[in-house]
Structure formats: C-alpha cells, structure tokens
C-alpha cells in the first residue's frame, strides 16, 4: 500500500472533490432555508473552509518529522482525547459517505429514470471502493490526476451551456435573508462542507515541496469558484422554484440540450461528472479506513476489518433508514463535536504539529546522546 | 596423458561417449593429442581448418604447450575445470586435450546456421532501418554494438536453465543506466531456477516482480534501433539466445503507443498518428459497451435520426443487444485466433471468408444487426493500434461490454474507474506505469501522446531512474 502523494496531487483532489457531491440534494436544502441566497451560504462556508485549509497546509509544512495525525494527537492531547477525536471523525466520515452513496444513487435514478435495485447499485461501488482503498492513497491521487481533465470538461460544459438560459436577476436582491439568517443557516449546514478533512490522514504522506500554499489554496479556490457558480446558476435557472427542485445536477444539465432531436448528450456529461463523486467516496473511505486503523491501532494495512465494516455499512445503512434524515439527526446532535474537528482542530493544527515535532526532535536528540 | 587431461577426457567420455554425436580423433604429434567435438553442433570444415590442419602441420616433435597454441581460430577458451569442459563441448567448441598439459583448450567451431537478418514481421516500418533481431545471441549483440560503438556499452552474460543452459546477456550503457536497476535485473535473472527457457518471454514472467495479470511491464522489441534507443534512454536490454525478441526494462504503458517509425517521421505527423492510436484503443474497449447500454437503457442519448436508423436495423434481431454484441465480439475473436494459427496462405482467405460470409450472412439472416457488426468490427480493428496489448484490450472489451450490458452507463463508468485504479497502482522497476500522465511528469510529455521536435529532446526521460539526464548540450 503506497500512500505517498505530491502537493500537486492533493491540490487536484481538493479541486475535484469540493464540487463533487455538492450538486445533488444540497442546493435544494439550502434554497429551502435561505431562498435565493443559497449561493451566499455556500460562498461563506467555502471561505471558512479556505481559512481552515490554509491552517492545515501550514501544519503540513511544519510537519518536518513526518508525524501522522494520530502521533500528533497523542503527543499533544494524550491518548484518550485522541481516541475521542478519532471517534468523532469516524462518525463524521461514515455519515458523509452514506450521504454520498445515497446521493449518487438518487442522481442516477433521477437522471436516467431507471430505478435500480439499491444493493445492485451499491455493491459494485463498494467493491470498487474497497479495491481502490486497498491500493493506497498514491493510486487514488494518480487516478484523480488522470481523470480530472475530463471531469472538469464535463463540469464546465454542464455549467456553461445552460448559462444562456439563466436569469441572474433572480439572485437579486443579494443578501435579502439578512446577515443573521445567513450565518445561522451557514452554521447549520457546515456538515456538508470541510472536504479538506482527508488531509489529516495524509499528513505524514505528503512529499516535501517548496511550494505548498499556492497550489493547494489555488486549486481549492478554483473548485470553490465552480461550486459557487453552480449555485448561482441553479438559482438563476429555477428562481423561486429552486426550493422545490431536487437533485440540482440532474435538473440543471437538462439545459445543455438544445433540441430534442439531438439526443440527451447531457447524460454523458453527468455520467462523467459522477466520477468526481466516486473519487470523493474513494478519498473519504480511505480517510475513514485510516481513522479506524488509528483508532484500533491496526498494524496490518493491506485490507482489513475496518474497511469491510465501512463498506458493508455503506450498503446496508440506506436499507434501514433514510440517509438524509439520518444525516440531519446525526449532524444536529453531533453538530458541535463535528464543528470541533471540522473548524477548531484545523486552526490549532499548526501549533499541535509544532509541539509534536519539537517533542520528537528532543527525544531523538536524547536517544543519540545516550548512544 | 597427465592426470588433468586423462581425468577430464575420461570423465567426458564416460558421460557423453554413448552419444552418437561424440567424436574423438587421436593424433600422435610426439605427444598424444585428443580432439573431441560434438558432431551436430560443430562445423566439420572449421574443425579441419582451425584445429586438425594446424596440429598436423606442427610435425611429430611438439610440446603440450605448442599443441594447445596451434590453432587458427580467434575464439580459444582455456578450460581449467570439468564444468568448463562440458559447457564448451555442449556449446559446439572443439576440445583439444594434450598429454602433459595442465589444461585443455576449447576452440570455437560452432556451426553457424540460422536465419539471416531480415525485416521483423511484427514491426514493419515505412521509413527507418529494416534490420531485425534473429535467434542468435551473437548476431543480436552485433546488431546492437554496431549502432552503439562505445566502450560504455556493458554486457553481463548469464546462463539460465538447468538443461537448456541458455545464454542471457544483460546490456546497459554505463554512466547512463542506473546501476541499482542493472543489479536488480541481474539478480532477478540469476535467481531463476528452471529446467529450461526457450524464449525471452519466459524471462519476462520472472522479471515482472509484481506479477501483473493483464498488462505486461517488460517491453520487447524485434528491432535493434529500438533496443539501442531504449539503451540510450537509460533502460536495460536483455538478449536471450534463441529468441528474436529483446526485452527492455523498465517498460511504461505509453511505450505501446510509440511505433518504431515515429522517430523517423515529422513530429506533427507522429503526434497525429499517436492520437489516432490512443482514440482507437479507447474506441476498441468502450464502443461496444457504450453501444449496448445506449441501445438497452439510455437510447435517449442517441440523436433521433441515428436512433431511427439503428431501430430499423435491429427490430427483427432475436437477441438482446448485449447477447448480440457478445456474439459479434466472440466471432471476431475466433476469427482472429484462427487467422493467427492458420498457414499464411490459408489465413488471408479464411479472414476474408469469415468477415464477408459470416458477417454478411448473419446480417442477411436477421441474426445480427448491421450496426452491431460494424461496431464490433471497428472495435476489433482498433485493438491492433496498440499491438502489444491487443489481447488485454480484447479481454477488457469483453468485460466492459458485459458490465455495460448489465448495469448501463453506471457500470461502464465503474469499470473504467477500476481499470484506471489498477493501472495507476502498477509500477515497472519503480517507474510509475502510467507516467508521464499519472503522475504528471512534464518533461516526459515531449514523447508521449504528443511528440515534440526530436531536436528539443535535451534530456533523458525522468519517469524512471537513470544516472546522466543530459542528452544533448545546448
């Protein structure tokens, strides 16, 4: 299992997964809460993400001793608190994964009008995900690197071609909901953001590079801009009807078609775009797997019980409960612990990494002296 | 005879004397001389001209040392132990044992038969050298050396196979190839414990450490100019006696896209050809699957006029789109296999009969639709644009079509993602298999799908380890 990744690969992953998965049921959810200002909430949350990401990148740069997230936590907060943080992460990842699985299923059903059997849909995906994760982070990053061009082309086609039908006046007046409402909605929906959290689990695997901030933050900004544009387009196309329009990608992509006789070329674009959701699922499953490995101190990395549990749960969970309801319940009860790991932890990471690295260096020096 | 010659001659006679090919001629030149050769491996003229005549010309008063030096051959090997004696005897050398000498000599009298250097059938080019490797390791090394006239070309000779004792030569350019890679290759070959190898493809199985099930990660070429080009890049070449295929390492996926003729053409033309090959390979794997799932599940994607044409052509077909396409693919694969194994005179007519009679008759009989036959044929022809992976792509085509037929576009996307994940996880001697695209290695893109002007190739590839990166000083 090779987990070594380059800074550029991380940047490309961020660019793709920021937009991947945010164009399914979330636009409708936000529109129901703030109407035409859904894009503003997205922009606010992505701006917060950018700040947190910058702190995490700083932590990566400071991590000279190549300490893992688990080692850093153990050094700074002790084993018990570290385990508690990892448990919160594991729940966060698992719920995000379940929402991605069910979201992409709903997207396929809504777009192609074929209601496939859930197990028949999820099982092949889970097998693929297990296969991908068992190969390690490096093949995942390389796969993303190879596919990001065609995914971006499809995404841009889906965003640019319908733009001629969008009525941007439907976004006016901007900020009608008021700052307080915008902030409270942002606070309630933070769960769907913070895609950078996978960085915690590759903290020790990023190859040193002179330029770290510019590529990572730059590519994240591109992904964020595309995401905000998606929401702008969604509101511009559907206006007040946006709150009743589910699965935004499926509905917006219909505007790509100019004439019925030309065929539904948009379906091909949507299919290719879903690769970004699959990549996001792969990256999050890898993070969940690493998280569970840290949690159970698993030494064997090839494939494992935690991954098996994660995959099986991803398949079975939607059979037992409605995933969106579950995610709302979980995020309302665990909102504050989630925010702690999503937003508070990144802000403290540079300090924690510095302390952990200093401790390690001192211990190494003492060991050399004793020898 | 002294103990040395007596012992070894007696041992050799006891081991090989019952073989009808074992020839001994005893000469009395003041000292007793025994000339031993393996009849079927030795050229009678060479034995007479290089060994017997010079010995007889020496007269009756010779010392053992004079006897051992009396030869006109250039290749004379002293044998100091019994292993040397047997190895050289079996390799077609004539052995001269002289009474009183502390060693015997082996004189090269190997019968030089075999194919002459011709244009290789698998790598024909419009422009560029037409010489191809043959089955003789010596000739193959000569073909490499005549293009690389430098003392930096180093060769390491190894023997593989308990019974075949096949000569394997590892070649590299000193100061260009990474020594740790050379050592790794030599180590891998030395570790092979097998009764025999008959072709270089046997070795490639052992050199591929990760044991890839689908894609080969050891290159092979029949053209000396290609082998030399690889050596100049810092790769390693492995020449195997009895095989016209020279192995090259490390091997990347992109190399299958590169044709030997590419470097003798204009780079714009080459780039266009490579794009065509790449698109053909994609079409050959994906087109049948996409056709099946569009026809079966997502026909709305197809433009209306096109859809009507397809519906008209397929309305009377008794099979489902998936079965129809699988039939076309399997028929095509059967024809391909039969064509490969038929004598060349019959092969051509068989493929024509297969294509015309089978295809046309199946369409006319209403068993297969014309669009499916066309898609299958186009995809089948596309497979040959990347000749080294034809069979792999054929298997993938079958798999992706099956998944597409069962799961629609979702299945095709998953299958493609699985293939890409698998390919990105592969390495060939520490070189990422999908370089220079995953990971992106900007420098090496100059000779990937697009090719830059050869005059701008200032550095050797960065995708794999090599020592000296500079190729051309500006």
PDB file of N, CA, C and O in Angstrom, chain A residues 164-206:
ATOM      1  N   UNK A 164     -26.771  30.291 -20.688  1.00  0.00           N
ATOM      2  CA  UNK A 164     -27.503  31.216 -21.577  1.00  0.00           C
ATOM      3  C   UNK A 164     -28.987  31.329 -21.189  1.00  0.00           C
ATOM      4  O   UNK A 164     -29.654  32.296 -21.522  1.00  0.00           O
ATOM      5  N   UNK A 165     -29.488  30.281 -20.481  1.00  0.00           N
ATOM      6  CA  UNK A 165     -30.901  30.308 -20.063  1.00  0.00           C
ATOM      7  C   UNK A 165     -31.102  30.920 -18.669  1.00  0.00           C
ATOM      8  O   UNK A 165     -32.235  31.092 -18.228  1.00  0.00           O
ATOM      9  N   UNK A 166     -29.983  31.153 -17.981  1.00  0.00           N
ATOM     10  CA  UNK A 166     -30.101  31.630 -16.587  1.00  0.00           C
ATOM     11  C   UNK A 166     -30.503  33.108 -16.549  1.00  0.00           C
ATOM     12  O   UNK A 166     -30.053  33.905 -17.372  1.00  0.00           O
ATOM     13  N   UNK A 167     -31.355  33.427 -15.594  1.00  0.00           N
ATOM     14  CA  UNK A 167     -31.758  34.818 -15.410  1.00  0.00           C
ATOM     15  C   UNK A 167     -31.167  35.293 -14.078  1.00  0.00           C
ATOM     16  O   UNK A 167     -31.691  34.993 -13.006  1.00  0.00           O
ATOM     17  N   UNK A 168     -30.047  36.002 -14.170  1.00  0.00           N
ATOM     18  CA  UNK A 168     -29.312  36.365 -12.957  1.00  0.00           C
ATOM     19  C   UNK A 168     -30.073  37.377 -12.099  1.00  0.00           C
ATOM     20  O   UNK A 168     -29.756  37.551 -10.918  1.00  0.00           O
ATOM     21  N   UNK A 169     -31.074  37.997 -12.676  1.00  0.00           N
ATOM     22  CA  UNK A 169     -31.850  38.954 -11.870  1.00  0.00           C
ATOM     23  C   UNK A 169     -32.625  38.226 -10.756  1.00  0.00           C
ATOM     24  O   UNK A 169     -33.039  38.842  -9.773  1.00  0.00           O
ATOM     25  N   UNK A 170     -32.748  36.926 -10.918  1.00  0.00           N
ATOM     26  CA  UNK A 170     -33.450  36.149  -9.880  1.00  0.00           C
ATOM     27  C   UNK A 170     -32.636  36.040  -8.596  1.00  0.00           C
ATOM     28  O   UNK A 170     -33.136  35.609  -7.564  1.00  0.00           O
ATOM     29  N   UNK A 171     -31.346  36.429  -8.682  1.00  0.00           N
ATOM     30  CA  UNK A 171     -30.487  36.405  -7.481  1.00  0.00           C
ATOM     31  C   UNK A 171     -30.647  37.701  -6.673  1.00  0.00           C
ATOM     32  O   UNK A 171     -30.150  37.805  -5.557  1.00  0.00           O
ATOM     33  N   UNK A 172     -31.283  38.679  -7.290  1.00  0.00           N
ATOM     34  CA  UNK A 172     -31.408  39.994  -6.638  1.00  0.00           C
ATOM     35  C   UNK A 172     -32.642  40.026  -5.730  1.00  0.00           C
ATOM     36  O   UNK A 172     -33.660  39.409  -6.070  1.00  0.00           O
ATOM     37  N   UNK A 173     -32.669  40.740  -4.673  1.00  0.00           N
ATOM     38  CA  UNK A 173     -31.533  41.431  -4.071  1.00  0.00           C
ATOM     39  C   UNK A 173     -30.644  40.462  -3.294  1.00  0.00           C
ATOM     40  O   UNK A 173     -31.148  39.579  -2.621  1.00  0.00           O
ATOM     41  N   UNK A 174     -29.381  40.699  -3.431  1.00  0.00           N
ATOM     42  CA  UNK A 174     -28.410  39.820  -2.763  1.00  0.00           C
ATOM     43  C   UNK A 174     -28.475  40.054  -1.249  1.00  0.00           C
ATOM     44  O   UNK A 174     -28.554  41.184  -0.787  1.00  0.00           O
ATOM     45  N   UNK A 175     -28.461  38.964  -0.505  1.00  0.00           N
ATOM     46  CA  UNK A 175     -28.445  39.048   0.959  1.00  0.00           C
ATOM     47  C   UNK A 175     -29.775  39.458   1.547  1.00  0.00           C
ATOM     48  O   UNK A 175     -29.835  40.043   2.631  1.00  0.00           O
ATOM     49  N   UNK A 176     -30.851  39.145   0.854  1.00  0.00           N
ATOM     50  CA  UNK A 176     -32.184  39.531   1.300  1.00  0.00           C
ATOM     51  C   UNK A 176     -32.519  38.891   2.657  1.00  0.00           C
ATOM     52  O   UNK A 176     -33.221  39.478   3.478  1.00  0.00           O
ATOM     53  N   UNK A 177     -31.989  37.718   2.889  1.00  0.00           N
ATOM     54  CA  UNK A 177     -32.319  36.990   4.128  1.00  0.00           C
ATOM     55  C   UNK A 177     -31.748  37.659   5.373  1.00  0.00           C
ATOM     56  O   UNK A 177     -32.175  37.359   6.491  1.00  0.00           O
ATOM     57  N   UNK A 178     -30.762  38.500   5.181  1.00  0.00           N
ATOM     58  CA  UNK A 178     -30.148  39.163   6.322  1.00  0.00           C
ATOM     59  C   UNK A 178     -28.947  38.384   6.833  1.00  0.00           C
ATOM     60  O   UNK A 178     -28.888  37.153   6.729  1.00  0.00           O
ATOM     61  N   UNK A 179     -28.021  39.115   7.413  1.00  0.00           N
ATOM     62  CA  UNK A 179     -26.749  38.520   7.843  1.00  0.00           C
ATOM     63  C   UNK A 179     -26.953  37.448   8.906  1.00  0.00           C
ATOM     64  O   UNK A 179     -26.305  36.393   8.899  1.00  0.00           O
ATOM     65  N   UNK A 180     -27.893  37.720   9.833  1.00  0.00           N
ATOM     66  CA  UNK A 180     -28.103  36.788  10.945  1.00  0.00           C
ATOM     67  C   UNK A 180     -28.591  35.441  10.413  1.00  0.00           C
ATOM     68  O   UNK A 180     -28.086  34.383  10.809  1.00  0.00           O
ATOM     69  N   UNK A 181     -29.555  35.511   9.526  1.00  0.00           N
ATOM     70  CA  UNK A 181     -30.130  34.290   8.951  1.00  0.00           C
ATOM     71  C   UNK A 181     -29.067  33.525   8.157  1.00  0.00           C
ATOM     72  O   UNK A 181     -28.944  32.303   8.264  1.00  0.00           O
ATOM     73  N   UNK A 182     -28.290  34.305   7.384  1.00  0.00           N
ATOM     74  CA  UNK A 182     -27.240  33.676   6.574  1.00  0.00           C
ATOM     75  C   UNK A 182     -26.243  32.938   7.462  1.00  0.00           C
ATOM     76  O   UNK A 182     -25.853  31.807   7.186  1.00  0.00           O
ATOM     77  N   UNK A 183     -25.865  33.581   8.553  1.00  0.00           N
ATOM     78  CA  UNK A 183     -24.884  32.972   9.458  1.00  0.00           C
ATOM     79  C   UNK A 183     -25.458  31.734  10.141  1.00  0.00           C
ATOM     80  O   UNK A 183     -24.778  30.716  10.277  1.00  0.00           O
ATOM     81  N   UNK A 184     -26.725  31.846  10.556  1.00  0.00           N
ATOM     82  CA  UNK A 184     -27.314  30.692  11.257  1.00  0.00           C
ATOM     83  C   UNK A 184     -27.487  29.510  10.304  1.00  0.00           C
ATOM     84  O   UNK A 184     -27.225  28.361  10.672  1.00  0.00           O
ATOM     85  N   UNK A 185     -27.883  29.794   9.049  1.00  0.00           N
ATOM     86  CA  UNK A 185     -28.006  28.692   8.060  1.00  0.00           C
ATOM     87  C   UNK A 185     -26.624  28.113   7.768  1.00  0.00           C
ATOM     88  O   UNK A 185     -26.460  26.881   7.646  1.00  0.00           O
ATOM     89  N   UNK A 186     -25.636  28.994   7.673  1.00  0.00           N
ATOM     90  CA  UNK A 186     -24.268  28.513   7.436  1.00  0.00           C
ATOM     91  C   UNK A 186     -23.841  27.589   8.566  1.00  0.00           C
ATOM     92  O   UNK A 186     -23.239  26.537   8.344  1.00  0.00           O
ATOM     93  N   UNK A 187     -24.155  28.009   9.790  1.00  0.00           N
ATOM     94  CA  UNK A 187     -23.769  27.221  10.972  1.00  0.00           C
ATOM     95  C   UNK A 187     -24.477  25.861  10.971  1.00  0.00           C
ATOM     96  O   UNK A 187     -23.896  24.845  11.356  1.00  0.00           O
ATOM     97  N   UNK A 188     -25.719  25.859  10.487  1.00  0.00           N
ATOM     98  CA  UNK A 188     -26.485  24.602  10.493  1.00  0.00           C
ATOM     99  C   UNK A 188     -26.050  23.624   9.406  1.00  0.00           C
ATOM    100  O   UNK A 188     -26.313  22.430   9.517  1.00  0.00           O
ATOM    101  N   UNK A 189     -25.423  24.168   8.350  1.00  0.00           N
ATOM    102  CA  UNK A 189     -25.114  23.303   7.207  1.00  0.00           C
ATOM    103  C   UNK A 189     -23.625  23.058   7.005  1.00  0.00           C
ATOM    104  O   UNK A 189     -23.208  22.565   5.950  1.00  0.00           O
ATOM    105  N   UNK A 190     -22.861  23.378   7.988  1.00  0.00           N
ATOM    106  CA  UNK A 190     -21.406  23.179   7.891  1.00  0.00           C
ATOM    107  C   UNK A 190     -21.021  21.727   7.673  1.00  0.00           C
ATOM    108  O   UNK A 190     -19.969  21.422   7.101  1.00  0.00           O
ATOM    109  N   UNK A 191     -21.914  20.827   8.119  1.00  0.00           N
ATOM    110  CA  UNK A 191     -21.645  19.391   7.998  1.00  0.00           C
ATOM    111  C   UNK A 191     -21.321  18.981   6.567  1.00  0.00           C
ATOM    112  O   UNK A 191     -20.509  18.094   6.319  1.00  0.00           O
ATOM    113  N   UNK A 192     -21.949  19.650   5.576  1.00  0.00           N
ATOM    114  CA  UNK A 192     -21.781  19.244   4.179  1.00  0.00           C
ATOM    115  C   UNK A 192     -20.488  19.749   3.553  1.00  0.00           C
ATOM    116  O   UNK A 192     -20.184  19.428   2.421  1.00  0.00           O
ATOM    117  N   UNK A 193     -19.759  20.542   4.329  1.00  0.00           N
ATOM    118  CA  UNK A 193     -18.535  21.136   3.758  1.00  0.00           C
ATOM    119  C   UNK A 193     -17.287  20.513   4.407  1.00  0.00           C
ATOM    120  O   UNK A 193     -17.350  19.364   4.824  1.00  0.00           O
ATOM    121  N   UNK A 194     -16.226  21.254   4.477  1.00  0.00           N
ATOM    122  CA  UNK A 194     -14.942  20.784   5.051  1.00  0.00           C
ATOM    123  C   UNK A 194     -14.429  19.510   4.378  1.00  0.00           C
ATOM    124  O   UNK A 194     -14.072  18.549   5.039  1.00  0.00           O
ATOM    125  N   UNK A 195     -14.373  19.540   3.050  1.00  0.00           N
ATOM    126  CA  UNK A 195     -13.867  18.358   2.334  1.00  0.00           C
ATOM    127  C   UNK A 195     -12.366  18.162   2.526  1.00  0.00           C
ATOM    128  O   UNK A 195     -11.825  17.118   2.169  1.00  0.00           O
ATOM    129  N   UNK A 196     -11.709  19.187   3.095  1.00  0.00           N
ATOM    130  CA  UNK A 196     -10.256  19.084   3.300  1.00  0.00           C
ATOM    131  C   UNK A 196      -9.882  18.123   4.422  1.00  0.00           C
ATOM    132  O   UNK A 196      -8.723  17.855   4.639  1.00  0.00           O
ATOM    133  N   UNK A 197     -10.879  17.601   5.138  1.00  0.00           N
ATOM    134  CA  UNK A 197     -10.551  16.793   6.329  1.00  0.00           C
ATOM    135  C   UNK A 197      -9.694  15.564   6.005  1.00  0.00           C
ATOM    136  O   UNK A 197      -9.003  15.051   6.885  1.00  0.00           O
ATOM    137  N   UNK A 198      -9.712  15.130   4.736  1.00  0.00           N
ATOM    138  CA  UNK A 198      -8.885  13.964   4.401  1.00  0.00           C
ATOM    139  C   UNK A 198      -7.393  14.269   4.584  1.00  0.00           C
ATOM    140  O   UNK A 198      -6.580  13.375   4.742  1.00  0.00           O
ATOM    141  N   UNK A 199      -7.070  15.589   4.563  1.00  0.00           N
ATOM    142  CA  UNK A 199      -5.655  15.977   4.726  1.00  0.00           C
ATOM    143  C   UNK A 199      -5.070  15.504   6.059  1.00  0.00           C
ATOM    144  O   UNK A 199      -3.879  15.225   6.154  1.00  0.00           O
ATOM    145  N   UNK A 200      -5.926  15.418   7.093  1.00  0.00           N
ATOM    146  CA  UNK A 200      -5.441  14.932   8.386  1.00  0.00           C
ATOM    147  C   UNK A 200      -4.796  13.553   8.226  1.00  0.00           C
ATOM    148  O   UNK A 200      -3.832  13.228   8.898  1.00  0.00           O
ATOM    149  N   UNK A 201      -5.396  12.744   7.345  1.00  0.00           N
ATOM    150  CA  UNK A 201      -4.986  11.341   7.271  1.00  0.00           C
ATOM    151  C   UNK A 201      -3.864  11.094   6.269  1.00  0.00           C
ATOM    152  O   UNK A 201      -3.429   9.960   6.098  1.00  0.00           O
ATOM    153  N   UNK A 202      -3.444  12.157   5.587  1.00  0.00           N
ATOM    154  CA  UNK A 202      -2.261  12.015   4.724  1.00  0.00           C
ATOM    155  C   UNK A 202      -1.169  12.989   5.181  1.00  0.00           C
ATOM    156  O   UNK A 202      -0.230  13.267   4.437  1.00  0.00           O
ATOM    157  N   UNK A 203      -1.301  13.429   6.418  1.00  0.00           N
ATOM    158  CA  UNK A 203      -0.374  14.418   6.987  1.00  0.00           C
ATOM    159  C   UNK A 203       1.084  13.949   6.877  1.00  0.00           C
ATOM    160  O   UNK A 203       1.983  14.741   6.594  1.00  0.00           O
ATOM    161  N   UNK A 204       1.277  12.645   7.081  1.00  0.00           N
ATOM    162  CA  UNK A 204       2.641  12.095   7.076  1.00  0.00           C
ATOM    163  C   UNK A 204       3.045  11.587   5.694  1.00  0.00           C
ATOM    164  O   UNK A 204       4.130  11.035   5.535  1.00  0.00           O
ATOM    165  N   UNK A 205       2.165  11.730   4.716  1.00  0.00           N
ATOM    166  CA  UNK A 205       2.426  11.100   3.416  1.00  0.00           C
ATOM    167  C   UNK A 205       2.642  12.110   2.293  1.00  0.00           C
ATOM    168  O   UNK A 205       2.836  11.724   1.150  1.00  0.00           O
ATOM    169  N   UNK A 206       2.603  13.392   2.640  1.00  0.00           N
ATOM    170  CA  UNK A 206       2.766  14.406   1.584  1.00  0.00           C
ATOM    171  C   UNK A 206       4.250  14.658   1.359  1.00  0.00           C
ATOM    172  O   UNK A 206       4.985  14.962   2.301  1.00  0.00           O
TER     173      UNK A 206
END
